[in-house]
Each structure stands twice: as structure tokens, then as C-alpha cells.
């Protein structure tokens, strides 16, 4: 005799309310967490078995099955429901006091609404089971046998490919990061320099991780404090029965990345991934023995850390279905270079010994990013005199730190070494082909410390030696590859100049009796000082004012980088950080010790010994006619020893040697 109609209707109502509860439990983020307030997997298995018995009773109409259903209802289903509801209520009431909570209170309360509906329908089913059976229908043709209950299989999952869509991209949408370039250059001191800072156009693959090419990982770059987004292809299979796929969950882990054996990344972090898309969509039924590829899109539930650095990433993806959840893990899915902003940096040489911002974007390679990251992180750890605190979120702090890094490793100018198109004056030749390095390569090599070699004379310990204006534009590339900008100089010579030239200014008037000038500036941007006069043979000539630099050489100007239109950076010397770049240009020649001072901020505490009224650098005048005069006056016979004093300024006139060559003279007092 079939079961009564009220009981059958009640079974259908229980089934209707049971499915949302099972799906809600399977989507809990603590589904596999042994520390959850109750064993979520165990309760899910109980309810799944209960669902199977409901379907069997509905199909068989057997009183024996109905009795078994009621016994299972009493134990364990109703106690399970009570336990889950009470646990969820406790979790939601404790709120922030519950440091061990595994799901949010709103999730717990929403789940209790589903459990309440299920409990009501179960109570109605128990009540309906007590009704008297309906009279048997009149005899008729026999009903077809019910279909066998479905068999739930076991799910499998395997990650096939991973692509981070939040990475920095070029104009065509491809990955901005390209592979390292490598070349060996012969230096003028006889040392071969094998650098990986060379230009490169060798692209990386479209996916950071791809099983088709044997996995990975391949690196990418992304702005710090932004959320990762990624596309993942997963292959899900069914074994021992059909599997109905409902959703996926992901987890991204990060550990500090290493550069030359040392950590240069943020501390370990975890980012839960939220599923945005799924193709094919849910529910997707996978037949026993078959597989299905799913294309999934995820967005991080949190951002990458707010730090310039490098991190090695791991990834885990879990498939949620009507079978027990399964997870696939990739321990090293990719390496991410976290930058302040999108990498930039353009420098061209429009004429001999001149530079401008423009041309193609520099090659963004791991080697260049790692040097720039190392500069910021190492420069920040040593502390900067006069700077109250360092933060990666402030661009000026990061630029200051990279400047200190270069000063600490001994990068400074070297007169006579520079890049220009017409002739190779870099002191470097490609071992293959004897050509000078490309412009960007040379500038990057001037920023790279060279280990294990003592440079000759006063030359810095770098892969390439360079004059100050070369270092200025190299500093632009070093910082702008991390997105630290702007370095545009909109002053005097236009806004395309990649650096500024800071010239010394005279401290005496050019008319007799040559008195000291009151309030005269000591330095000015893009304003060389020249004076015209007549030589002893009455021919006109011109002298250029220069200064004696820290290496004892005669220097026409100091090439400086200007950041944010105010701060000046003469590489290897001192940060000039007044709020006015013209004041900074003047202060560069003031009295204080560049060698022992990192940071000069006259507006916020000047360093000891700073005297704005006194000049520090010895000034010299130089010109072609002096060379001519000191070498015999073109056969006329005017020699220095003849007692001719070529200048009426008071004081003792002495010849000055630059690199052992007499080319100018200075006044002792």
C-alpha cells in the first residue's frame, strides 16, 4: 500500500529545503577546518545520506523505508540541526570577542534561516507520517519500476594554467616584464664585465604558470597595495559516479623573494580569492569517468602589501560539488615584483653629450627591477639623517632611499666617461662586436655596484663609470622603473630635459676693484657663467667659471636629478630637500661637508656646519686660450714663468692641473 499523500508532500518539502542547507555548508570557508565550532564535513555527510533516504522512500513508497527515514530523522538529523543552529547563534553573538571565529556572523545567521526552514518541514513530515493511509486506488496496470537512485562519485581537480590579469601590461596588452638581456663588456681598466642589465625584447609567456610547458613559474610586476586578479583553468574529473560542480575557492600565499641570497620582500601574507566567473557555469554535471575544463576568474579579497619588494607566490584552488571538496596546490606559481606604480622611464640622446626624456620605454627586466628594489629597501634600512621616518607609501621617501643606497656603495661621478652617439667615451666595449653599450644599458651599468674589484684612482666601484649628468638620467631610469615619478625638468631649457645642470656663480664683481658681491647666489640651474676679455695679443677670448669637485678635478657643472619639481639629487653627495629647487641649487655650493651629510633641508633643520653665506667649492676659470697660453702662446713665447698675470683679481694666481693637464687657474684667496 502506498504511503499517504500528506506524507509524500511533506517529503517533497523536506527535499526542497534540504538542498540549500547542503550547499550553504559546502560553501563555508571553514568547511575543512578542524577548529570549526562543529565538524562541517561530518554534518554535510549526514544530510547527504538523509537526502538519499528521502529519495529512496519517495520512490519505493515502502513503509519499511518510511520507518527507517523516521528513525534517521530522530537520530542524528534533528540533533545535528539543533547543534548547528546553536553554534551559529553563539558565534554571531560573540562578534569581535570571538577571536577563533571561522565565518562571519552574517553568514552564520543566514545559514540558521535555512536550517530553520528545514527543521519546520521535517516536523511537518513527522506529523504527516501519523495519518492513516489513504484507500488503495482501484486496480490498474502495474506502474513502471522506479529509476535507481543516483550514485555520487568522487571529484578530482588539477590546475592547468594561471595568468595574472592585474599585472603591468604594455601598450598591446601583453606582459610588460621581459626577460633579462645579457652581454659582456670589456672595460678600459682591462676588466670584463658580464652584465644582465642589457636591453631585452625577449618576451615571457602569456601565462605565468602553464602545465602545457611543464609548469613555470614566470614572473610579473604589479603595483603595491592593489588586489590581484587572475584567470585559472582547472580540470575537474568524476570517479565512481557523477559529480555536480557548484563553485570554486582560491587562496594566494606570499613569501619574501630573494635577491642575491637575501630577502627583499614583504613578510609572509595570505590573500583569499573571490570567484568572479566560471565557464561553464554552475551547476555543471560531470559524468562518471569524464573530465571538464573550467575557466575561472578570481579577485583577491585583500591587496598585496604596501611595500616595494619581491614575493614568491603559491596558489591553491578548491572545487565545491556534491562530492567532498578537493584541492590542488602549486607551491611556486609565480614571482611578483611589487612597485610603487606602473614602470616607466624614457631617456634619449638627441645630440652629443646631451639627454632628454623621450623615446621608447626602457626594458623592464627582472635584473633591473631587482637592482631598483634593492636600492630602495637597502637605502631605507640604514636610516637617512634628518628624515623622521620611512614609508613605502611616500614616493619621496623611496627616492631618498635609492639615493642613499648609491651613496653607500660608492657610486659617484667620473669625469671623462660619458655616453654620446658620435664617439664611444663610455670606457666599455662589447666583447662581441666592439660596440659601445646601448644608452639604457650604459646608464643602468653606472648604477650597478661591482663586487670584488678595487677601482683605480677616484673612480667608483661600478660596472660603468659616468659623468654626473649621465648619472642624473640613470637615476631617473632607476626610480621610474618602480613607478616613482615625476622627474620632468620644466626649467629654462624646456620640459624634455631628463636632468638639470647646476652651475657655480661668481662671488666677486667683474669690475674693479672686484669687491665681494652682497647676497650673491652661489649656484644656479642652467645658468653657466662666462666672461669675455682680451688676450695679451688683443684677441677676444672667453673664460668659463667652474669648480673643483670632490675628486680634485675641474668641473663645469653638477648634473642633478630634480624630483617632484623641487628636490635635487647630485648622485653620491647629498639630498637637497628645500621646497624650492632654486634655493637647493644655490645651497649645493654652500659651506658644509657633502661627504658626511646625507640630507640637507634648510627649512627643517640644517646640518651642523651649514653656512649659506660661505661657498664650499673652490672656483676656477677655464678656457681654450689658457691652454694655448700655457703651452707657449702659439710660438709667441708667453710662458707662465715670464711673470705674466692674466687676471687682475686680487690674490695669488696659480695654475691648476686637471687630470695632470694644465687647463685653468684659480685664485687662492
XYZ file of C-alpha atoms in Angstrom:
669
model
C 0.000 0.000 0.000
C 1.432 3.403 -0.927
C 2.158 5.978 1.743
C -0.449 8.664 2.380
C -0.391 11.761 0.176
C 0.276 14.168 3.065
C 3.459 12.242 3.940
C 4.601 12.248 0.308
C 4.026 16.021 0.054
C 5.963 16.540 3.305
C 8.916 14.508 1.957
C 8.987 16.741 -1.141
C 9.002 19.852 1.090
C 11.931 18.490 3.143
C 13.909 17.790 -0.040
C 13.200 21.332 -1.241
C 14.590 22.855 1.987
C 17.476 20.375 2.329
C 19.433 21.265 -0.819
C 20.107 24.936 0.160
C 21.382 23.789 3.568
C 23.845 21.320 1.999
C 25.102 23.974 -0.461
C 25.447 26.520 2.365
C 27.564 24.124 4.434
C 29.796 23.216 1.479
C 30.474 26.909 0.719
C 31.598 27.721 4.262
C 35.223 28.842 4.294
C 35.789 26.599 7.362
C 34.468 23.526 5.519
C 37.778 21.682 6.030
C 38.829 23.474 9.213
C 39.180 21.068 12.165
C 38.854 24.046 14.526
C 35.349 24.949 13.329
C 32.659 25.034 16.027
C 31.380 21.716 14.676
C 32.583 19.175 12.106
C 31.106 20.773 8.974
C 32.131 17.889 6.718
C 30.541 15.298 9.045
C 27.202 17.188 9.188
C 27.258 17.559 5.397
C 27.727 13.785 5.011
C 24.780 13.147 7.422
C 22.491 15.442 5.462
C 23.603 13.965 2.119
C 22.802 10.461 3.367
C 19.459 11.749 4.693
C 18.704 13.172 1.242
C 19.401 9.769 -0.295
C 16.957 8.052 2.122
C 14.274 10.677 1.407
C 14.602 9.992 -2.332
C 14.510 6.212 -1.757
C 11.348 6.433 0.419
C 9.698 8.734 -2.101
C 10.421 6.273 -4.898
C 9.655 2.978 -3.105
C 6.542 4.050 -1.126
C 7.646 1.328 1.300
C 6.584 1.524 4.947
C 9.898 -0.133 5.843
C 11.800 2.725 4.169
C 9.485 5.266 5.833
C 10.255 3.777 9.261
C 13.986 3.958 8.540
C 13.518 7.582 7.455
C 11.780 8.494 10.726
C 14.488 6.747 12.772
C 17.195 8.741 10.963
C 15.161 11.905 11.485
C 15.242 11.374 15.250
C 18.925 10.438 15.256
C 21.109 12.065 14.037
C 19.357 14.671 11.837
C 17.344 16.652 14.394
C 20.238 16.740 16.942
C 22.578 17.818 14.108
C 20.278 20.708 13.200
C 19.993 21.839 16.802
C 23.793 21.714 17.257
C 24.484 23.698 14.088
C 21.878 26.369 14.909
C 23.078 26.834 18.478
C 26.725 27.024 17.364
C 25.877 29.638 14.740
C 23.919 31.708 17.276
C 26.829 31.624 19.715
C 29.295 32.645 17.007
C 27.122 35.571 15.832
C 26.548 36.925 19.350
C 30.202 36.936 20.366
C 31.152 39.120 17.399
C 34.658 40.604 17.647
C 35.202 38.938 21.029
C 35.365 35.597 19.275
C 38.977 35.555 18.073
C 38.567 31.958 16.817
C 35.525 32.611 14.629
C 35.779 30.844 11.323
C 32.867 32.512 9.475
C 31.322 35.940 9.716
C 28.235 36.446 11.957
C 26.133 37.434 8.932
C 26.952 34.109 7.269
C 26.044 32.200 10.456
C 22.662 33.959 10.783
C 21.858 33.411 7.107
C 22.633 29.718 7.484
C 20.315 29.493 10.505
C 17.413 30.791 8.392
C 17.930 27.864 6.007
C 18.246 25.413 8.916
C 15.019 26.797 10.457
C 13.060 26.214 7.246
C 14.440 22.675 7.053
C 13.515 21.974 10.681
C 9.904 23.184 10.124
C 9.435 20.942 7.090
C 10.903 17.933 8.968
C 8.459 18.449 11.866
C 5.537 18.581 9.405
C 6.784 15.365 7.770
C 6.930 13.584 11.138
C 3.381 14.754 11.874
C 2.131 13.655 8.436
C 3.545 10.156 8.987
C 0.919 9.579 11.707
C -2.044 9.991 9.335
C -3.996 6.900 8.272
C -3.080 5.527 4.879
C -5.344 6.515 2.015
C -7.551 3.816 0.480
C -5.818 1.849 -2.179
C -6.578 3.011 -5.677
C -8.597 0.680 -7.872
C -6.575 -1.963 -9.607
C -4.916 -0.761 -12.758
C -1.957 -1.511 -14.934
C 1.259 -2.008 -12.966
C 3.488 1.091 -12.566
C 6.940 1.024 -14.121
C 9.719 0.328 -11.652
C 11.286 3.488 -10.157
C 14.667 4.588 -11.506
C 17.670 3.636 -9.380
C 18.901 6.409 -7.072
C 21.848 8.416 -8.447
C 25.321 7.455 -7.278
C 27.578 10.384 -6.203
C 31.180 9.994 -7.373
C 34.491 11.403 -6.180
C 35.798 14.685 -7.624
C 39.347 15.324 -8.829
C 40.963 18.690 -9.662
C 44.167 19.739 -11.455
C 45.265 23.323 -12.217
C 46.159 23.676 -15.896
C 47.236 27.321 -16.273
C 47.385 30.592 -14.330
C 47.504 34.139 -15.707
C 47.592 37.254 -13.526
C 45.430 39.818 -15.331
C 46.308 42.570 -12.826
C 49.960 42.625 -13.920
C 51.535 45.616 -15.639
C 50.910 45.412 -19.385
C 52.433 47.148 -22.402
C 50.507 49.144 -24.980
C 49.414 45.942 -26.728
C 48.134 44.375 -23.502
C 50.969 41.834 -23.200
C 53.083 41.416 -20.082
C 55.316 44.471 -19.587
C 58.098 42.468 -17.948
C 60.591 40.977 -20.432
C 63.468 38.580 -19.908
C 66.937 39.729 -18.856
C 69.387 40.813 -21.516
C 72.984 39.625 -21.081
C 76.274 40.795 -22.548
C 79.934 41.007 -21.612
C 81.731 44.321 -21.947
C 85.477 44.986 -21.821
C 86.194 47.920 -19.507
C 89.001 50.414 -20.026
C 90.854 49.097 -16.955
C 91.091 45.655 -18.584
C 88.271 44.072 -16.592
C 85.494 42.209 -18.407
C 82.060 42.999 -17.004
C 79.340 40.395 -17.595
C 76.094 42.276 -17.032
C 72.443 41.200 -17.112
C 71.300 44.837 -17.205
C 71.346 44.952 -21.018
C 68.341 45.876 -23.154
C 65.988 42.996 -23.948
C 62.955 42.311 -26.106
C 62.639 38.616 -25.207
C 59.023 38.236 -24.091
C 57.707 35.953 -21.388
C 54.812 33.557 -21.975
C 51.193 34.683 -21.766
C 50.568 32.530 -18.663
C 52.650 32.813 -15.507
C 52.130 29.060 -14.957
C 51.123 26.560 -17.638
C 51.144 22.776 -17.373
C 51.460 22.535 -21.164
C 55.032 23.880 -21.000
C 55.919 21.985 -17.851
C 54.583 24.398 -15.286
C 56.563 27.515 -14.507
C 56.771 29.837 -12.799
C 57.327 33.052 -14.727
C 57.472 36.497 -13.041
C 55.342 39.605 -13.447
C 55.151 43.075 -11.925
C 52.236 44.803 -10.198
C 51.645 47.979 -8.217
C 51.877 47.588 -4.445
C 48.671 47.787 -2.368
C 46.462 46.614 -5.256
C 44.309 43.491 -5.415
C 45.497 40.594 -7.571
C 43.171 39.378 -10.305
C 43.844 36.146 -12.148
C 42.392 33.677 -14.611
C 42.833 29.997 -13.740
C 41.986 26.964 -15.878
C 41.182 23.861 -13.792
C 40.376 20.324 -14.962
C 37.750 18.581 -12.803
C 37.001 14.873 -13.086
C 34.417 12.404 -11.707
C 35.342 8.911 -10.452
C 32.829 6.281 -9.297
C 29.743 8.309 -10.179
C 28.528 11.648 -11.463
C 29.750 14.907 -9.862
C 27.834 18.199 -9.956
C 30.208 21.176 -9.719
C 28.843 24.184 -7.823
C 31.747 26.622 -7.284
C 35.469 27.105 -6.656
C 37.513 28.831 -3.966
C 41.137 30.036 -4.060
C 43.966 31.074 -1.757
C 47.115 33.037 -2.706
C 50.158 32.860 -0.425
C 53.275 35.009 -0.492
C 56.767 34.576 0.940
C 59.699 37.039 0.767
C 61.599 36.796 -2.510
C 65.373 36.656 -2.549
C 67.859 38.805 -4.478
C 71.443 37.546 -4.379
C 70.598 35.223 -1.479
C 68.951 37.836 0.776
C 65.260 38.527 1.400
C 63.916 41.625 -0.339
C 60.208 41.228 0.075
C 57.347 41.859 2.433
C 56.712 39.301 5.165
C 54.548 36.213 4.522
C 50.963 37.003 3.571
C 47.744 35.207 2.576
C 45.048 36.522 0.243
C 41.690 34.748 -0.053
C 40.454 34.773 -3.656
C 36.833 35.525 -4.540
C 35.408 33.757 -7.580
C 34.086 36.233 -10.161
C 33.338 33.981 -13.117
C 33.079 30.323 -14.116
C 32.820 28.787 -17.596
C 30.904 26.565 -17.967
C 28.595 27.897 -15.290
C 27.114 26.032 -12.347
C 25.628 23.536 -11.926
C 27.865 21.571 -14.266
C 27.382 17.786 -14.222
C 30.472 15.700 -14.961
C 29.682 12.106 -15.888
C 31.466 9.203 -14.243
C 34.906 8.779 -15.806
C 34.826 12.120 -17.663
C 36.653 15.441 -17.128
C 35.700 19.058 -17.750
C 37.950 22.156 -18.011
C 36.675 25.229 -16.156
C 37.932 28.779 -16.825
C 37.741 30.709 -13.569
C 38.332 34.360 -12.719
C 39.296 35.439 -9.204
C 39.831 38.739 -7.399
C 41.806 38.984 -4.204
C 39.780 39.618 -1.083
C 42.753 41.723 0.086
C 45.520 43.741 -1.586
C 49.183 42.950 -1.993
C 51.274 44.561 0.798
C 52.158 48.259 0.645
C 55.839 47.640 0.064
C 58.247 47.865 -2.822
C 59.740 44.381 -2.973
C 59.577 40.913 -4.450
C 57.420 37.985 -3.306
C 57.177 34.353 -4.384
C 53.552 33.255 -4.759
C 51.799 29.944 -4.102
C 48.252 29.085 -5.166
C 45.586 26.608 -4.042
C 42.209 26.050 -5.759
C 39.324 24.037 -4.245
C 36.321 22.667 -6.172
C 32.991 22.537 -4.330
C 30.467 19.974 -5.587
C 28.023 17.365 -4.315
C 31.110 15.242 -3.640
C 33.616 16.019 -0.886
C 35.670 19.133 -1.687
C 39.149 18.574 -3.166
C 42.089 20.996 -3.589
C 45.088 21.335 -5.894
C 48.165 23.302 -4.765
C 51.045 24.923 -6.670
C 53.836 25.825 -4.273
C 55.567 28.240 -6.685
C 53.080 29.625 -9.182
C 54.909 32.893 -9.905
C 57.170 35.696 -8.629
C 55.708 39.185 -8.308
C 57.729 42.408 -8.314
C 55.764 44.965 -6.299
C 56.406 48.530 -7.451
C 55.210 51.987 -6.390
C 53.389 52.401 -9.712
C 53.491 51.253 -13.309
C 57.101 51.026 -14.564
C 58.155 53.973 -16.727
C 61.364 55.666 -17.811
C 62.458 57.061 -21.168
C 65.818 58.656 -21.982
C 67.256 59.506 -25.400
C 70.399 61.316 -26.536
C 69.312 63.873 -29.161
C 72.844 65.232 -29.548
C 76.399 64.586 -28.392
C 76.688 64.570 -24.596
C 73.065 65.594 -24.134
C 69.980 63.760 -22.852
C 66.233 64.229 -22.944
C 63.166 62.409 -21.702
C 61.531 60.636 -24.626
C 61.766 57.641 -26.922
C 60.624 54.104 -26.164
C 60.010 52.831 -22.654
C 63.059 51.187 -21.146
C 63.245 47.379 -20.987
C 61.593 46.290 -17.747
C 63.567 43.186 -16.785
C 63.910 41.204 -13.550
C 67.568 42.260 -13.192
C 66.722 45.957 -13.441
C 63.719 45.666 -11.128
C 65.803 43.769 -8.592
C 68.528 46.426 -8.568
C 65.929 49.184 -8.110
C 64.126 47.220 -5.371
C 67.418 46.515 -3.633
C 68.257 50.227 -3.768
C 65.022 51.297 -2.055
C 64.996 48.548 0.569
C 68.712 48.720 1.441
C 68.729 52.510 1.370
C 65.767 52.674 3.735
C 67.177 50.298 6.360
C 70.308 52.353 7.043
C 68.300 55.428 8.000
C 68.564 58.867 6.450
C 69.885 61.701 8.587
C 67.192 64.355 9.013
C 64.317 62.147 7.829
C 61.882 61.374 10.677
C 60.638 58.056 9.282
C 60.469 55.939 6.157
C 57.326 54.709 4.430
C 56.949 52.824 1.181
C 53.740 54.758 0.511
C 55.636 58.057 0.094
C 57.418 58.497 -3.235
C 59.985 60.982 -1.898
C 60.999 58.538 0.855
C 61.618 55.817 -1.717
C 63.652 58.111 -3.997
C 65.688 59.290 -0.991
C 66.376 55.667 -0.037
C 67.620 54.723 -3.513
C 69.902 57.786 -3.446
C 71.379 56.714 -0.086
C 71.922 53.186 -1.433
C 74.016 54.552 -4.301
C 75.988 56.782 -1.951
C 76.614 53.899 0.477
C 78.024 51.635 -2.248
C 80.244 54.409 -3.601
C 78.517 55.380 -6.847
C 79.709 58.842 -7.888
C 80.781 60.737 -10.981
C 83.891 60.037 -13.029
C 84.974 62.842 -15.355
C 85.838 61.777 -18.877
C 83.381 58.840 -19.084
C 80.076 59.500 -20.804
C 77.681 58.228 -23.463
C 77.251 60.002 -26.756
C 76.307 58.937 -30.239
C 79.257 60.223 -32.220
C 82.114 58.564 -30.355
C 82.460 55.932 -27.638
C 83.542 57.620 -24.424
C 81.977 55.093 -22.055
C 85.140 53.122 -21.381
C 83.201 49.970 -22.340
C 83.254 47.842 -25.491
C 81.085 44.862 -26.272
C 83.321 41.790 -26.268
C 81.363 40.648 -29.321
C 81.476 43.367 -31.972
C 83.410 46.027 -30.003
C 80.425 48.412 -29.984
C 79.648 50.639 -27.026
C 76.661 49.596 -24.870
C 73.194 50.857 -25.780
C 72.283 54.070 -23.957
C 69.949 52.488 -21.390
C 72.374 49.637 -20.735
C 75.242 52.035 -20.045
C 73.132 54.134 -17.691
C 71.952 51.056 -15.774
C 75.517 49.724 -15.529
C 76.594 53.034 -13.952
C 74.110 52.311 -11.127
C 75.242 48.706 -10.546
C 77.877 48.032 -7.840
C 80.784 45.898 -8.993
C 81.847 43.417 -6.318
C 85.388 42.213 -5.777
C 87.239 44.909 -7.683
C 89.102 47.945 -6.350
C 88.672 50.744 -8.882
C 91.740 52.751 -9.890
C 92.201 56.275 -8.556
C 88.996 58.037 -7.532
C 86.773 56.022 -9.866
C 83.657 54.479 -8.307
C 83.180 50.724 -7.908
C 80.501 50.289 -10.560
C 80.170 48.282 -13.747
C 80.400 51.528 -15.719
C 81.945 54.902 -14.920
C 79.967 58.015 -15.839
C 79.925 61.756 -15.536
C 77.386 63.462 -13.293
C 74.774 64.273 -15.946
C 74.898 60.642 -17.124
C 74.273 59.552 -13.522
C 71.384 62.006 -13.247
C 69.443 60.437 -16.105
C 70.448 56.939 -14.936
C 68.867 57.802 -11.586
C 65.681 58.682 -13.477
C 65.604 55.201 -15.041
C 66.370 53.513 -11.696
C 63.424 55.165 -9.959
C 60.897 55.388 -12.763
C 61.122 51.618 -13.359
C 59.454 51.405 -9.920
C 56.836 53.976 -10.915
C 58.463 56.723 -8.835
C 57.773 59.947 -10.747
C 57.874 62.698 -11.917
C 61.436 63.578 -12.885
C 60.499 66.058 -15.605
C 62.500 69.286 -15.549
C 60.420 72.187 -16.838
C 63.070 74.820 -16.351
C 64.985 77.070 -18.678
C 65.780 74.575 -21.417
C 62.302 73.067 -21.712
C 60.390 70.201 -20.183
C 62.051 67.365 -22.113
C 65.366 67.573 -20.283
C 65.996 64.497 -18.148
C 68.355 66.248 -15.770
C 69.380 69.714 -14.597
C 72.803 71.360 -14.743
C 73.746 73.276 -11.604
C 76.475 75.867 -12.355
C 78.582 77.805 -9.819
C 78.233 81.577 -9.809
C 80.984 84.184 -9.094
C 81.349 85.712 -5.648
C 83.139 88.896 -6.764
C 82.062 91.567 -9.173
C 83.697 91.682 -12.606
C 84.618 95.352 -12.369
C 87.441 96.991 -10.439
C 88.103 96.882 -7.558
C 86.373 93.467 -7.783
C 84.516 93.621 -4.451
C 82.658 90.631 -2.991
C 79.030 90.683 -4.168
C 76.429 91.110 -1.439
C 73.736 88.438 -1.420
C 75.104 86.769 -4.487
C 73.883 83.285 -5.233
C 76.479 80.531 -5.290
C 74.779 78.225 -7.771
C 72.019 78.354 -10.376
C 70.256 75.832 -12.612
C 71.022 76.038 -16.346
C 72.880 79.363 -15.949
C 76.583 78.965 -16.870
C 78.763 81.960 -16.044
C 81.123 83.140 -18.783
C 83.132 86.314 -19.143
C 84.653 87.930 -22.221
C 88.044 89.708 -22.300
C 91.059 90.347 -24.498
C 94.155 88.169 -24.528
C 97.647 89.797 -24.414
C 97.686 89.757 -28.227
C 94.425 91.758 -28.153
C 92.365 88.836 -29.475
C 88.974 88.265 -27.792
C 88.553 85.213 -25.565
C 86.121 83.810 -23.080
C 86.544 82.171 -19.715
C 84.003 79.752 -18.174
C 83.513 79.588 -14.424
C 83.758 76.095 -12.941
C 84.596 74.487 -9.624
C 86.980 71.909 -8.190
C 84.964 68.757 -7.433
C 85.415 66.241 -4.633
C 87.855 64.200 -6.750
C 90.114 67.188 -7.353
C 89.054 67.692 -10.958
C 87.877 70.867 -12.663
C 84.133 70.549 -13.274
C 81.939 72.833 -15.362
C 78.677 71.944 -13.621
C 76.976 69.402 -11.380
C 74.396 67.265 -13.155
C 71.443 66.781 -10.805
C 68.136 64.982 -10.915
C 65.089 67.029 -9.943
C 62.248 65.046 -8.373
C 58.733 66.407 -7.953
C 59.970 69.724 -9.346
C 61.756 70.651 -6.078
C 64.257 68.153 -4.680
C 67.776 67.942 -6.099
C 69.906 64.798 -6.154
C 73.611 65.182 -7.028
C 74.475 61.464 -7.134
C 76.917 60.307 -4.473
C 76.769 63.514 -2.447
C 73.742 64.992 -0.675
C 69.939 65.216 -0.926
C 68.855 68.844 -1.264
C 65.300 68.925 0.011
C 64.186 72.502 0.448
C 60.793 73.232 -1.074
C 62.399 75.436 -3.756
C 64.714 73.949 -6.370
C 66.462 77.293 -6.992
C 67.352 77.524 -3.309
C 68.545 73.918 -3.496
C 70.745 74.715 -6.487
C 72.292 77.591 -4.535
C 72.726 75.545 -1.355
C 74.713 72.883 -3.178
C 77.719 75.252 -3.197
C 77.200 76.405 0.426
C 79.599 75.542 3.215
C 79.029 72.033 4.596
C 80.647 68.654 4.132
C 78.968 66.709 1.341
C 80.922 63.560 2.161
C 79.443 63.190 5.659
C 75.950 64.567 5.144
C 73.133 62.629 3.509
C 70.255 65.016 3.745
C 70.131 68.831 3.732
C 66.815 70.502 4.490
C 67.309 74.181 5.397
C 63.586 74.556 6.063
C 63.517 71.787 8.666
C 66.838 71.681 10.499
C 70.078 72.324 8.650
C 73.048 70.026 9.277
C 75.944 71.078 11.511
C 78.371 73.426 9.811
C 75.918 74.618 7.170
C 76.682 78.220 6.285
C 74.592 79.672 3.485
C 76.811 82.784 3.282
C 80.047 80.938 2.552
C 80.869 78.929 -0.522
C 82.408 75.496 -0.175
C 83.755 74.708 -3.655
C 86.947 76.381 -4.910
C 86.084 78.271 -8.083
C 88.176 78.283 -11.240
C 88.041 79.978 -14.619
C 88.979 77.930 -17.651
C 89.134 78.416 -21.388
C 90.886 77.332 -24.562
C 93.157 80.388 -24.538
C 94.699 79.320 -21.199
C 95.768 76.003 -22.682
C 97.200 77.933 -25.607
C 98.991 80.396 -23.303
C 100.483 77.735 -21.014
C 101.865 75.851 -23.991
C 103.893 78.734 -25.348
C 101.327 81.074 -26.807
C 101.364 79.526 -30.240
C 105.106 80.197 -30.649
C 104.936 83.757 -29.333
C 106.804 82.717 -26.201
C 104.423 83.821 -23.462
C 105.190 81.317 -20.722
C 103.791 81.198 -17.211
C 107.296 81.659 -15.844
C 107.609 85.016 -17.663
C 105.595 86.553 -14.851
C 102.513 87.462 -16.861
C 99.449 87.599 -14.575
C 96.446 87.040 -16.845
C 93.832 88.330 -14.401
C 93.524 91.448 -12.256
C 91.608 89.815 -9.370
C 93.383 90.231 -6.014
C 95.172 87.177 -4.710
C 97.746 84.727 -5.889
C 97.168 83.239 -9.316
C 98.271 79.603 -9.579
C 97.973 77.118 -12.425
C 95.545 74.265 -11.758
C 96.015 70.771 -13.094
C 93.005 68.726 -14.132
C 93.979 65.060 -14.582
C 97.606 66.225 -14.732
C 96.946 68.706 -17.557
C 97.165 72.482 -17.024
C 93.910 73.834 -18.353
C 92.715 76.544 -15.972
C 93.712 78.634 -12.997
C 92.231 79.569 -9.638
C 92.642 82.283 -7.016
C 93.874 81.154 -3.604
C 92.025 83.838 -1.652
